[in-house]
Short mmCIF file of C-alpha atoms and ligand atoms in Angstrom, two decimals:
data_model
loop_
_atom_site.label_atom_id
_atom_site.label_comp_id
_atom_site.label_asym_id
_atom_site.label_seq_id
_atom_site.Cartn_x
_atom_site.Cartn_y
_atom_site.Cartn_z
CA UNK C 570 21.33 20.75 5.28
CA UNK C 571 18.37 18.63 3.83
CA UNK C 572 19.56 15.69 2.04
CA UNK C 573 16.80 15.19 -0.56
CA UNK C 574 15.90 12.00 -1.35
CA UNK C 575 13.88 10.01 -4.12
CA UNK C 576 10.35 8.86 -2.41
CA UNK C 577 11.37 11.04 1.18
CA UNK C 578 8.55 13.12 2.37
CA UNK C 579 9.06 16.13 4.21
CA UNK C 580 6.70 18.43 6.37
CA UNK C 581 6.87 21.81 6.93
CA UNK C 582 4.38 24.46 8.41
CA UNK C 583 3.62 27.55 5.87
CA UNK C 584 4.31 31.03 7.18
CA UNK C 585 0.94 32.27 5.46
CA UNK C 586 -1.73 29.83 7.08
CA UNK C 587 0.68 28.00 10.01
CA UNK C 588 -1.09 24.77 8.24
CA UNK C 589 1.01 21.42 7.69
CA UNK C 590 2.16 20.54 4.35
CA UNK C 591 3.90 18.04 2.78
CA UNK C 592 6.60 17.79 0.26
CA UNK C 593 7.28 14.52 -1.51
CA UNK C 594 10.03 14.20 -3.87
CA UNK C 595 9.24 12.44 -6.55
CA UNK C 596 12.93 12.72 -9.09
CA UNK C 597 16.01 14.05 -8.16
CA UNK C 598 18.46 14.65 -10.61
CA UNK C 599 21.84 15.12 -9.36
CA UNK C 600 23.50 15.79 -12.57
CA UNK C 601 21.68 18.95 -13.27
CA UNK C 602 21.43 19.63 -9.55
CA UNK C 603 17.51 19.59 -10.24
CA UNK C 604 14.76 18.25 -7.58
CA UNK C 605 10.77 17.36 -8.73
CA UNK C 606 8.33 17.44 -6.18
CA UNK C 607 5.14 17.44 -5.20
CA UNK C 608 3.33 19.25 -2.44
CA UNK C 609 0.64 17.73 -0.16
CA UNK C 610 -1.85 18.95 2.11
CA UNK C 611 -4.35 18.05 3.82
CA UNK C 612 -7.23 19.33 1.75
CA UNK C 613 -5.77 19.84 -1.50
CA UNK C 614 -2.91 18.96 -3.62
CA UNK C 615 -0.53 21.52 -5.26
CA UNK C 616 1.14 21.15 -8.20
CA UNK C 617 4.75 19.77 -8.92
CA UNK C 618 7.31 21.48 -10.23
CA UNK C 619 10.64 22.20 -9.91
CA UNK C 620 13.32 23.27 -7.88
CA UNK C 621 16.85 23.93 -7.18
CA UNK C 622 19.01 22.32 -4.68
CA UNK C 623 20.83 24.87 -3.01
CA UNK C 624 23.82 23.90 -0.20
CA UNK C 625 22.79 25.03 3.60
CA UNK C 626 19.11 25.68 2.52
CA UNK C 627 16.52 24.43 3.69
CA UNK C 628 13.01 23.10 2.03
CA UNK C 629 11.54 25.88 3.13
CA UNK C 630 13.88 28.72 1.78
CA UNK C 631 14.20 27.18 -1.19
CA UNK C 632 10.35 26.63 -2.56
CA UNK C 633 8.61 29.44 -4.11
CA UNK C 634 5.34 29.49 -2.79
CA UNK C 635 3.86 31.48 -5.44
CA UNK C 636 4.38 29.04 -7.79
CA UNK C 637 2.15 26.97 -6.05
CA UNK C 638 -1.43 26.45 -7.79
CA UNK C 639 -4.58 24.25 -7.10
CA UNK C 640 -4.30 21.78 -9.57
CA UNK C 641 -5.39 18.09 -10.70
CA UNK C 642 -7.87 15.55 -9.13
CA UNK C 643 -6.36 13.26 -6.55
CA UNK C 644 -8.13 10.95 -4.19
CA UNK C 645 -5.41 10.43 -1.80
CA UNK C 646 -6.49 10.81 2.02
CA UNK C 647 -3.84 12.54 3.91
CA UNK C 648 -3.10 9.46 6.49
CA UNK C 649 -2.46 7.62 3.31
CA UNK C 650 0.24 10.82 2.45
CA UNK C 651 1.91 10.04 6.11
CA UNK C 652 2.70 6.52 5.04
CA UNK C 653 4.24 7.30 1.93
CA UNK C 654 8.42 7.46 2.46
CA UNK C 655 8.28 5.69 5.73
CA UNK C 656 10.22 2.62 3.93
CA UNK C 657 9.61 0.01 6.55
CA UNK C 658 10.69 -2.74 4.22
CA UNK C 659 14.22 -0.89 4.45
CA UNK C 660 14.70 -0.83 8.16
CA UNK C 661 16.41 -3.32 8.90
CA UNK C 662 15.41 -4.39 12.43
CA UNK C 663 11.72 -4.07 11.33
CA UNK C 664 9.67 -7.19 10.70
CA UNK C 665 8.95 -6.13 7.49
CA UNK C 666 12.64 -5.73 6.60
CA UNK C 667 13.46 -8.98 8.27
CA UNK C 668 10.67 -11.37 6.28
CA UNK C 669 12.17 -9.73 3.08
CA UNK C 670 15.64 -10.14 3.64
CA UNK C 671 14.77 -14.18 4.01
CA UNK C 672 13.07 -14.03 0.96
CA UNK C 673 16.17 -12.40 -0.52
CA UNK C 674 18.27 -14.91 0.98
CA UNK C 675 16.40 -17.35 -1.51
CA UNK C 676 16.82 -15.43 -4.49
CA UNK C 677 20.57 -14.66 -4.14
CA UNK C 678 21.29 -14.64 -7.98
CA UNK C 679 18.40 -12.59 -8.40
CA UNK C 680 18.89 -8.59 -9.24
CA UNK C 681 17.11 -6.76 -6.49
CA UNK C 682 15.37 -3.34 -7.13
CA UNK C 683 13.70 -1.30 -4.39
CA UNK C 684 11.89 1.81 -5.87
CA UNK C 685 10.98 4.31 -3.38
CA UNK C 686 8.63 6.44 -4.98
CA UNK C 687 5.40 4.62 -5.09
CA UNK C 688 3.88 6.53 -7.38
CA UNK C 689 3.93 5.00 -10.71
CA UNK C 690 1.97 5.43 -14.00
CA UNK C 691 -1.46 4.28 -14.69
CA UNK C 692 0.31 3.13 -17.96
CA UNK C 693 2.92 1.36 -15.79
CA UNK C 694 0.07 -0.23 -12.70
CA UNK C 695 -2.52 -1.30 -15.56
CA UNK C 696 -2.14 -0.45 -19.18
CA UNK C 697 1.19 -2.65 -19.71
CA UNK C 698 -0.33 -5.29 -18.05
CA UNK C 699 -2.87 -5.75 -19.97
CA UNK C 700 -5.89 -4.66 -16.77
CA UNK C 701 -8.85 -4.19 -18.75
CA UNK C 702 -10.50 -0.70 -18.40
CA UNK C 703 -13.39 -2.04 -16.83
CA UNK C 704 -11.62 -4.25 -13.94
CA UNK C 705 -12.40 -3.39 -10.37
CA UNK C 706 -8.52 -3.07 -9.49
CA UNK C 707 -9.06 0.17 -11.38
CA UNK C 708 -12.59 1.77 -9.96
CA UNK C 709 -11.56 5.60 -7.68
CA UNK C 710 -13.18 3.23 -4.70
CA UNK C 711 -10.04 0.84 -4.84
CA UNK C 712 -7.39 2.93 -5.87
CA UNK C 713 -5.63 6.44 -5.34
CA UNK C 714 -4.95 8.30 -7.85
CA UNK C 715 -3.31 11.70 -8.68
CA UNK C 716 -2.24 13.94 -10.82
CA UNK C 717 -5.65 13.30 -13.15
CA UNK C 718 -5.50 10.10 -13.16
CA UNK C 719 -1.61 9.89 -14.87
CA UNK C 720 -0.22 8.58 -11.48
CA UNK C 721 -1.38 5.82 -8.98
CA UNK C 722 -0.36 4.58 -6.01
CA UNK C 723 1.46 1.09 -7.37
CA UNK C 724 -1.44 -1.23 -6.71
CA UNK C 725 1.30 -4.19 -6.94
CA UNK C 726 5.14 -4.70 -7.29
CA UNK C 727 3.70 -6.02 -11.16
CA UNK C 728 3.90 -2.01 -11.97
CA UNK C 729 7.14 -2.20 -12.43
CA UNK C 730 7.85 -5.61 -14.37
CA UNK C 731 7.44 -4.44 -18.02
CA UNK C 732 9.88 -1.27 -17.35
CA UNK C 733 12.76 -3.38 -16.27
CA UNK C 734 12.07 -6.28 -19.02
CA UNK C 735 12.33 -3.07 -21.41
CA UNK C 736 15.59 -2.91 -20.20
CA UNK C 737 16.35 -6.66 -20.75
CA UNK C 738 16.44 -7.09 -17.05
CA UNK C 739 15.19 -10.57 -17.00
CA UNK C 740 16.00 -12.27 -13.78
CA UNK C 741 15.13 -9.91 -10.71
CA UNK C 742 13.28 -9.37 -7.22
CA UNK C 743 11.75 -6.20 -6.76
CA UNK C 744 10.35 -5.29 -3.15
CA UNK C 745 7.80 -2.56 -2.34
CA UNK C 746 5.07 -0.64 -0.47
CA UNK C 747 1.36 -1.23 -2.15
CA UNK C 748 -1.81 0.60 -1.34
CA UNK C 749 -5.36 -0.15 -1.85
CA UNK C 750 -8.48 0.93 -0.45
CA UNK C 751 -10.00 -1.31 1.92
CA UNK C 752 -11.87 -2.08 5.10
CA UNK C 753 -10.34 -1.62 7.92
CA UNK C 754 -9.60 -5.03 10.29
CA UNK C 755 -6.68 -6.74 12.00
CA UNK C 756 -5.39 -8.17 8.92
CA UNK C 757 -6.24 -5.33 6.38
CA UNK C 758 -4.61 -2.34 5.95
CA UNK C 759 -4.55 0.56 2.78
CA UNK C 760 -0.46 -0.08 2.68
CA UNK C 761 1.47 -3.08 2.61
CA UNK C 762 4.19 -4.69 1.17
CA UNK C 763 4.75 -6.96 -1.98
CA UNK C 764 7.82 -8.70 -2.90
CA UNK C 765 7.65 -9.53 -7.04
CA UNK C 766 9.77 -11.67 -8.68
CA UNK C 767 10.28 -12.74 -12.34
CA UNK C 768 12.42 -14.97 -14.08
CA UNK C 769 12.52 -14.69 -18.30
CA UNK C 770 14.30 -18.67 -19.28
CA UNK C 771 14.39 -18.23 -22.99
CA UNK C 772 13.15 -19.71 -26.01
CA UNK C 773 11.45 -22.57 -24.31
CA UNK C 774 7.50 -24.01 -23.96
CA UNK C 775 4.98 -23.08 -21.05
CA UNK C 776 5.22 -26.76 -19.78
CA UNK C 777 9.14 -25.96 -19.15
CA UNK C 778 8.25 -22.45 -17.46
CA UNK C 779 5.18 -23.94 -15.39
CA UNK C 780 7.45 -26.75 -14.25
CA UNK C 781 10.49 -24.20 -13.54
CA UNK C 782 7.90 -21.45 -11.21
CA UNK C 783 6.07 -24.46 -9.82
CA UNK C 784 9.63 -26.02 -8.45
CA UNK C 785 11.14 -22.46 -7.32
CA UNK C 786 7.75 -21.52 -5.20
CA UNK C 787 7.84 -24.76 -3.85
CA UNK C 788 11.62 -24.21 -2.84
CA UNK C 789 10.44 -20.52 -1.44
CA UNK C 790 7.73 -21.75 0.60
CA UNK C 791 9.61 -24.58 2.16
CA UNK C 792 12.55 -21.91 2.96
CA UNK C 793 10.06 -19.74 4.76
CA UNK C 794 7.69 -22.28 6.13
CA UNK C 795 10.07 -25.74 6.82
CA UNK C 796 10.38 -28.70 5.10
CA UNK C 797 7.19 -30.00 6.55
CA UNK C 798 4.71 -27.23 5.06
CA UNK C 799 1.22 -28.15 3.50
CA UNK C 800 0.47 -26.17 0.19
CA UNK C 801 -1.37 -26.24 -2.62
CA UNK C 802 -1.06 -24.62 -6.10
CA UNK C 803 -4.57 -23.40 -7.52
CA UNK C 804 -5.68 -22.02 -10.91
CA UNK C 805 -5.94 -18.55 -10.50
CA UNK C 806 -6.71 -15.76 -13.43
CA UNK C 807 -4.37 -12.42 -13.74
CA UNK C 808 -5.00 -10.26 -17.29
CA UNK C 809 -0.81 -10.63 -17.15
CA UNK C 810 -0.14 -14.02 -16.65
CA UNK C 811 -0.99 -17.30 -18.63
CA UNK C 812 -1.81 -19.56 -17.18
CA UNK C 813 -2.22 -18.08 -13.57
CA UNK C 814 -1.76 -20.19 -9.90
CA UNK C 815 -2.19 -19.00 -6.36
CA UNK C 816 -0.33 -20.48 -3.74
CA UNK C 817 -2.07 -21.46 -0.46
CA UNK C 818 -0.52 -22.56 2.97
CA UNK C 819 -2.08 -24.40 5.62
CA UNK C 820 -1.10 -22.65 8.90
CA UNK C 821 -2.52 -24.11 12.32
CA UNK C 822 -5.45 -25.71 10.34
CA UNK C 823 -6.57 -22.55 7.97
CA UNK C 824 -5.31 -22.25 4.39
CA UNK C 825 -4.18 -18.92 3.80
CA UNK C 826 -3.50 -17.15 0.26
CA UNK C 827 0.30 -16.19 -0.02
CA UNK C 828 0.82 -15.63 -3.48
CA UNK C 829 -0.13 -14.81 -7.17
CA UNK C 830 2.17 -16.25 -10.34
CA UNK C 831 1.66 -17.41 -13.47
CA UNK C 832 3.26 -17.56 -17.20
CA UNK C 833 4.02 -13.77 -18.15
CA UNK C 834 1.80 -13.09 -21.10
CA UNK C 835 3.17 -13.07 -24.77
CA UNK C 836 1.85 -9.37 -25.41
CA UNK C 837 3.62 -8.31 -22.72
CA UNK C 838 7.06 -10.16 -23.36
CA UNK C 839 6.47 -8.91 -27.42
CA UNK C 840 5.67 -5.17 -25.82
CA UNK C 841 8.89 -5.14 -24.42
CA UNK C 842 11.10 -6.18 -27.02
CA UNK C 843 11.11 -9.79 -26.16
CA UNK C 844 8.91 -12.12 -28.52
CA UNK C 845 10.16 -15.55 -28.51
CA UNK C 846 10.96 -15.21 -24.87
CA UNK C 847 9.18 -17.32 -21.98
CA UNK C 848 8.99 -16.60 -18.42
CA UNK C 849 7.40 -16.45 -14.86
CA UNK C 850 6.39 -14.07 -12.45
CA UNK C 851 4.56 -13.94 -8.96
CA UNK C 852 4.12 -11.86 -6.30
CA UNK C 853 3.33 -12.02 -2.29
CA UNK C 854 2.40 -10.16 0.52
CA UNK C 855 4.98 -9.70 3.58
CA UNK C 856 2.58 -8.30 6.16
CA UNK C 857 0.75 -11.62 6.23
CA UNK C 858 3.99 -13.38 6.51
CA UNK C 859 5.03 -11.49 9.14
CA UNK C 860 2.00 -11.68 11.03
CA UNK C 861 2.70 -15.58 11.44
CA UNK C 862 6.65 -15.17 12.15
CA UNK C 863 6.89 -12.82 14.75
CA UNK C 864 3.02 -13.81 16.10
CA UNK C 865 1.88 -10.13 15.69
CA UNK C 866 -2.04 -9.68 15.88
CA UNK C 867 -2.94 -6.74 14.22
CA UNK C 868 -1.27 -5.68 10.99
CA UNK C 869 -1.39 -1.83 12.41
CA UNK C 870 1.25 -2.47 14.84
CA UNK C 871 3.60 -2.43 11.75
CA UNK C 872 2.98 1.14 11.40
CA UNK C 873 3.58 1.59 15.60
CA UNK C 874 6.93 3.79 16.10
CA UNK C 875 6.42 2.65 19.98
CA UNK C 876 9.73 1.77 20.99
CA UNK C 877 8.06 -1.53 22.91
CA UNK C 878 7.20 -2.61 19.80
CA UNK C 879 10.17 -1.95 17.49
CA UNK C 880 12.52 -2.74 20.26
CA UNK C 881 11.22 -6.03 19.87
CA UNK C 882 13.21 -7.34 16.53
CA UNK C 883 16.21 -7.66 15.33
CA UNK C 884 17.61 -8.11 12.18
CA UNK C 885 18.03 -11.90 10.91
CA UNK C 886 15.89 -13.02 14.07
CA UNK C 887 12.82 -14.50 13.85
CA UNK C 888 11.13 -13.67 17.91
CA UNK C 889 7.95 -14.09 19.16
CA UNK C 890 5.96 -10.86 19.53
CA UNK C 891 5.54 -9.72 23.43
CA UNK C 892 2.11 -7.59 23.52
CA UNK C 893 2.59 -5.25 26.16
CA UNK C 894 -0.59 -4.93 27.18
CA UNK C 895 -4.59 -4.82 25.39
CA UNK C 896 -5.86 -2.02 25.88
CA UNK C 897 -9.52 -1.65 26.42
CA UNK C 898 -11.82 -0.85 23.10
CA UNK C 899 -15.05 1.04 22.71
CA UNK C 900 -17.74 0.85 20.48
CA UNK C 901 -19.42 3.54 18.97
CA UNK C 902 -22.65 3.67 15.42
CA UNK C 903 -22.90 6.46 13.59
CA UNK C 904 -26.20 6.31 11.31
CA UNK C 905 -26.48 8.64 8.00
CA UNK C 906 -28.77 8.93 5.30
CA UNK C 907 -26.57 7.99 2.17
CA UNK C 908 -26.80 9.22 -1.87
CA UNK C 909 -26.08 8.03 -4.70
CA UNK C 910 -22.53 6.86 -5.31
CA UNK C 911 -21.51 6.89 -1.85
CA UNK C 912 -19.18 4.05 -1.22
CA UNK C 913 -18.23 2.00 2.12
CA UNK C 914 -14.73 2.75 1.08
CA UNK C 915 -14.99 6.57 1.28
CA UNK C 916 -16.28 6.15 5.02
CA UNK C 917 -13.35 3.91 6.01
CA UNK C 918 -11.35 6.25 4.65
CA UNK C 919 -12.45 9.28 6.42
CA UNK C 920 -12.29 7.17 9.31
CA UNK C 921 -8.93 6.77 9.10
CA UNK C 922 -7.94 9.59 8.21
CA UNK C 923 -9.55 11.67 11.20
CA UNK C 924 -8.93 8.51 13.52
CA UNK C 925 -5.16 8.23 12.43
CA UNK C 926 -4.56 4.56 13.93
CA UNK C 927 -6.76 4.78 17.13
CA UNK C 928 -9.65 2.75 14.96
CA UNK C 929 -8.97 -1.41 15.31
CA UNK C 930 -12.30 -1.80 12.97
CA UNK C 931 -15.26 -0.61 10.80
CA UNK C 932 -18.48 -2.22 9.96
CA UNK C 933 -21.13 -1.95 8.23
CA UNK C 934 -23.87 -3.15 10.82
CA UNK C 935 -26.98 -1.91 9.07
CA UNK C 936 -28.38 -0.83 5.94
CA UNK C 937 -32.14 -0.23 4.70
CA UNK C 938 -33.95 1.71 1.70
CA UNK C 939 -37.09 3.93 3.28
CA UNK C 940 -39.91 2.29 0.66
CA UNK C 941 -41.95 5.91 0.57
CA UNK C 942 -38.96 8.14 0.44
CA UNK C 943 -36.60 5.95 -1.35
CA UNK C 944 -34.09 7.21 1.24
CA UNK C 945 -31.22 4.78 2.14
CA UNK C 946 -29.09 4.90 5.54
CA UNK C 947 -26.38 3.00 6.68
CA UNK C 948 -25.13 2.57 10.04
CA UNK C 949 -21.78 1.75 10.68
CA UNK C 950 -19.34 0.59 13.98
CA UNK C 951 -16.52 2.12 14.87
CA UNK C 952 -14.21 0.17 17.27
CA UNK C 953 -11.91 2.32 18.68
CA UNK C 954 -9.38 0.72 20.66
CA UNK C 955 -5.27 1.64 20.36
CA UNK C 956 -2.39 -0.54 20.73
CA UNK C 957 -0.40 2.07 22.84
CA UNK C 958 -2.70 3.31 25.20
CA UNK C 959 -5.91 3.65 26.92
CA UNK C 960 -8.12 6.36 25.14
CA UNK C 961 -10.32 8.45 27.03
CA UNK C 962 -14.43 8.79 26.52
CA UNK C 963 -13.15 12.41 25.50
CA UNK C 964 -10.70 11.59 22.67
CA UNK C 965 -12.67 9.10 21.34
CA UNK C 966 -15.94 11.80 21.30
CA UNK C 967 -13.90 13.86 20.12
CA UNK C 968 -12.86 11.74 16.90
CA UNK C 969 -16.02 10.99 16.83
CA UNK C 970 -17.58 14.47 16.01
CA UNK C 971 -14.88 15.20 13.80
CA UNK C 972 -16.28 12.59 11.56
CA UNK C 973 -19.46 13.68 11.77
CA UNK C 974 -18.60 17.20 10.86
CA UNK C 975 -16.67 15.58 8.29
CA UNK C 976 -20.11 13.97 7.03
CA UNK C 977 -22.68 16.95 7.50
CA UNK C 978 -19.70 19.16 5.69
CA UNK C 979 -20.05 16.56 2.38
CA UNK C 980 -23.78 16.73 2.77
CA UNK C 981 -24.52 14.05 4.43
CA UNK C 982 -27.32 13.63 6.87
CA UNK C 983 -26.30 12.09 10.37
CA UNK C 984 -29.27 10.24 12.11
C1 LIG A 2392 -1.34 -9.38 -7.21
O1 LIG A 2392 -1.14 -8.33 -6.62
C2 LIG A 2392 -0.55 -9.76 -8.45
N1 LIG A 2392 0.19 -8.61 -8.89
C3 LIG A 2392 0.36 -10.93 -8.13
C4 LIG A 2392 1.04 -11.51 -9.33
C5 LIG A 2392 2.31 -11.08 -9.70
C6 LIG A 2392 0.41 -12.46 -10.11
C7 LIG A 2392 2.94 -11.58 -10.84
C8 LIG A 2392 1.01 -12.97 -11.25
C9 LIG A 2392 2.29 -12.53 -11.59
P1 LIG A 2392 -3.04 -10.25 -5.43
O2 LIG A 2392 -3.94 -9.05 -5.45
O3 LIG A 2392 -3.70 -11.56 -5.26
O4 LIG A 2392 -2.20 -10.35 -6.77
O5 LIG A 2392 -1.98 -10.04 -4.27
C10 LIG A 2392 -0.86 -10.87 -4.17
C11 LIG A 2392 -0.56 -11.18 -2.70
O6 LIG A 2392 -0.49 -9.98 -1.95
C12 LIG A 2392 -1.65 -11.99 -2.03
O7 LIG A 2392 -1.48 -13.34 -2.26
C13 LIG A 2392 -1.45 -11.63 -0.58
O8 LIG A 2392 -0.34 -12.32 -0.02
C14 LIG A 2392 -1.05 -10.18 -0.65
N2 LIG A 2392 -2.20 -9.30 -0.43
C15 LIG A 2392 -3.15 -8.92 -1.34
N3 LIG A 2392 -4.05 -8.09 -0.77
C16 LIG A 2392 -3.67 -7.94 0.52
C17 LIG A 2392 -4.18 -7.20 1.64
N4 LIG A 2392 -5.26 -6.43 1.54
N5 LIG A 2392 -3.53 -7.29 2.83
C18 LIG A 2392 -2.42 -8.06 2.94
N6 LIG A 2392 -1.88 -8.76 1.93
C19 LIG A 2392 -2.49 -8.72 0.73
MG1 LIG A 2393 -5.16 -12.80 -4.79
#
C-alpha cells in the first residue's frame, strides 16, 4: 500500500504513452480521507485535483486519467521536479541533516518546523514580505513558478515567517529546501537548503533587538565555527528587515557570506496581528556549511545516492570527506545564434536538465553582435565530468546532441 505523504513525489509510467510521470502531493487530509496532487511530466504539467485514498491501491489505480488536462504556465525543468521530496535535510546520516541538527542543538528552546512541500505562494515567497514587484528575486529567469504564477518554488525559508507569526508563533527555527535559478559551478546549485530563524521579544526598541540578534549570531557562529572564529557583521538591505546585516566568516584566509538578518519590518509584524511587537530574523545556507565541515568539493555530491559517498557520514559526526577518485572531465562549445529574450539561465537549465548531474560547469566563453545583421551568438562550455564515473566520448556526444536538438527544436540556430 502507498503511504501518501505531504511533499513525497511519486513516479509512475502511463499505460497510454509508457512515458514517466510524476505525482507530487501537495495536501493530504486525513480527516476527510482526501489527497491533492499534482502531476508532472516532463514536457508539460497537468492539473491538480483531487483524489481518494483507497486501502491496498495503488497511485496508479486510483487516479483518473481523464481528468487530467493541460493546464497553467510553469517554468519548472523536470531535473528540478526529481529534487523535489528527496528531503536530504531529514536524513539523518546526510551532511545536510547533520549541519542542521548542530544548528538545532543551538536553538533548543526554539519551535522547529520542517515543511515539506516547497511549493508556497507567491503571496507567501514575496508579497508578505514586502519584495517589490520589480525586484530581480522575482524575474521567470530566477525563479520557478507554477500554477500561473500562484505558486513558487520557496525562494527562502522567509516564505514561511509571516504564516506562523499569524499564528502568534513567535520564537521558532524553520529548516528547508530552496531553489533558484543559477549557473551551474562547484559551489552553485538550483536547490539548497536554508535554515530561518526568528525571534519576536516584545514591546521593546530596535537598539534592544539589534543588540539581542547581534549576541545570538555571534553565539551561533562560534558554536559552529569555535571560539576562535573571525567574523564580521555588515549592513546589508532586505525589503523585510530593518535595519538588515550579513554575516561573513573568514575561513582559511577568504571571507565567505553565511547569513542574512535584520530587524523584521513593522508592516509585516502589524500584517500579522502584531503592532507593537519587535523582533529578529535571519537566515543561512547549509550547503556552504557543509562544504567546509565534511571538506566536500563540489556541492553536487550532495545530491550523489553513491553509497561511497553517503556511506561516508554519520549522524552527530563531523568526518572528513574521502573522494574516491576524480574522474577525468571533458570540454565541449556549443555556438548559437541567440534572440531576443533569451537568457543564460534558460541554457543552464536545459543543460541540466538533459545532462542530469554529469555537467561540473557552464560558461559563457563568448558573445558578439554581427554589426550588418544585428545577429548575436553566444558560445558557451560545457564541462562534463561526473563524480561517479568515467564517461565515455559516446555519452557525453550523446548529451551533447540532445541539447542541440533541444536548441534547433526552440528555434535556435546552432553554429
Ligand atoms: C535570503 O535568502 C534572506 N531570506 C535571508 C534573511 C532572512 C534575511 C531573514 C533577513 C531576515 P540570501 O539570498 O542572501 O538572503 O541568502 C541567505 C543565505 O543563503 C546566504 O547567506 C548563503 O549562505 C545562502 N545562499 C544564498 N544563495 C546561495 C546559493 N546559490 N548557493 C548556496 N548558498 C546560498
Ligand atoms: Mg545574500
Amino acid at each position: 500500500m502507498v503511504i501518501l505523504q505531504e511533499g513525497q513525489v511519486y513516479k509512475i509510467i502511463t499505460d497510454k504513452t509508457q512515458k514517466s510521470m510524476t505525482f507530487y502531493i501537495t495536501y493530504v487530509d486525513r480527516l476527510k480521507d482526501e489527497v491533492f496532487v499534482k502531476v508532472f511530466s516532463p514536457f508539460s504539467l497537468y492539473e491538480g485535483f483531487r483524489i481518494s485514498t483507497i486501502e491496498n491501491k495503488t497511485l496508479k489505480e486510483i487516479i483518473d486519467f481523464e481528468k487530467i488536462k493541460n493546464f497553467y504556465f510553469e517554468n519548472i525543468p523536470f531535473s528540478i521536479k526529481n529534487k523535489i521530496g528527496k528531503l536530504l535535510y531529514q536524513k539523518e546520516n546526510h551532511p545536510i541533516c547533520i549541519v542542521k541538527n548542530k544548528i538545532n542543538d543551538f536553538f533548543e528552546k526554539y519551535d522547529k518546523f520542517e515543511f515539506q512541500n516547497p511549493m508556497v505562494s507567491v503571496r507567501n515567497n514575496f508579497d508578505n514580505l514586502l519584495i517589490p514587484q520589480n525586484h530581480p528575486g522575482r524575474k521567470e529567469s530566477d525563479t520557478f513558478y507554477s500554477e500561473n504564477k500562484f505558486l513558487v518554488l520557496r525562494t527562502h525559508t522567509t516564505a514561511h515567517q509571516t504564516e506562523l507569526l499569524k499564528k502568534k508563533i513567535t520564537k521558532f527555527i524553520v529548516t528547508g529546501d530552496v531553489y533558484r535559478r543559477d549557473t551551474i559551478d562547484a559551489s552553485h546549485f538550483p536547490v539548497f537548503h536554508q535554515v530561518e530563524g526568528v525571534n519576536v521579544l516584545g514591546s521593546v526598541s530596535d537598539k534592544v533587538v539589534i543588540e539581542h540578534l547581534k549576541d545570538t549570531l555571534s553565539g551561533l557562529i562560534k558554536h559552529l565555527f569555535g571560539n576562535d572564529v573571525k567574523y564580521r557583521f555588515i549592513d546589508e538591505y532586505f525589503p523585510f528587515t530593518n535595519p538588515s546585516f550579513e554575516v561573513v566568516v573568514e575561513y582559511h584566509g577568504i571571507e565567505m557570506e553565511v547569513l542574512g538578518s535584520g530587524v523584521i519590518h513593522k508592516d509585516i509584524m502589524k500584517n500579522c496581528g502584531l503592532e507593537g511587537q519587535n523582533g529578529w530574523a535571519f537566515g543561512m545556507g547549509l550547503e556552504r556549511l557543509a562544504m567546509i565541515f565534511f571538506d566536500i568539493p563540489d556541492i553536487r555530491y550532495f545530491w550523489s545516492e553513491d553509497p561511497r559517498f553517503l556511506s561516508q557520514f554519520k549522524a552527530g559526526e563531523f568526518t572528513k570527506f574521502q573522494p574516491y577518485s576524480k574522474y577525468p572531465s571533458a570540454i565541449r562549445d556549443i555556438s548559437m545564434w541567440i534572440t531576443e529574450g533569451f537568457e543564460d539561465n534558460y541554457f543552464f537549465d536545459l543543460v541540466r536538465d538533459l545532462s542530469e548531474n554529469l555537467v561540473e560547469e557552464v560558461s559563457l566563453t563568448d558573445s558578439f553582435t554581427n554589426p550588418k545583421t544585428n545577429r548575436s551568438s553566444k558560445t558557451f562550455r560545457i564541462k562534463f565530468r561526473s563524480i561517479d564515473k568515467t564517461l565515455t566520448g559516446e555519452e557525453i556526444d550523446k548529451i551533447l546532441n540532445e541539447i542541440k536538438q533541444e536548441l534547433i527544436n526552440k528555434d535556435y540556430e546552432i553554429r
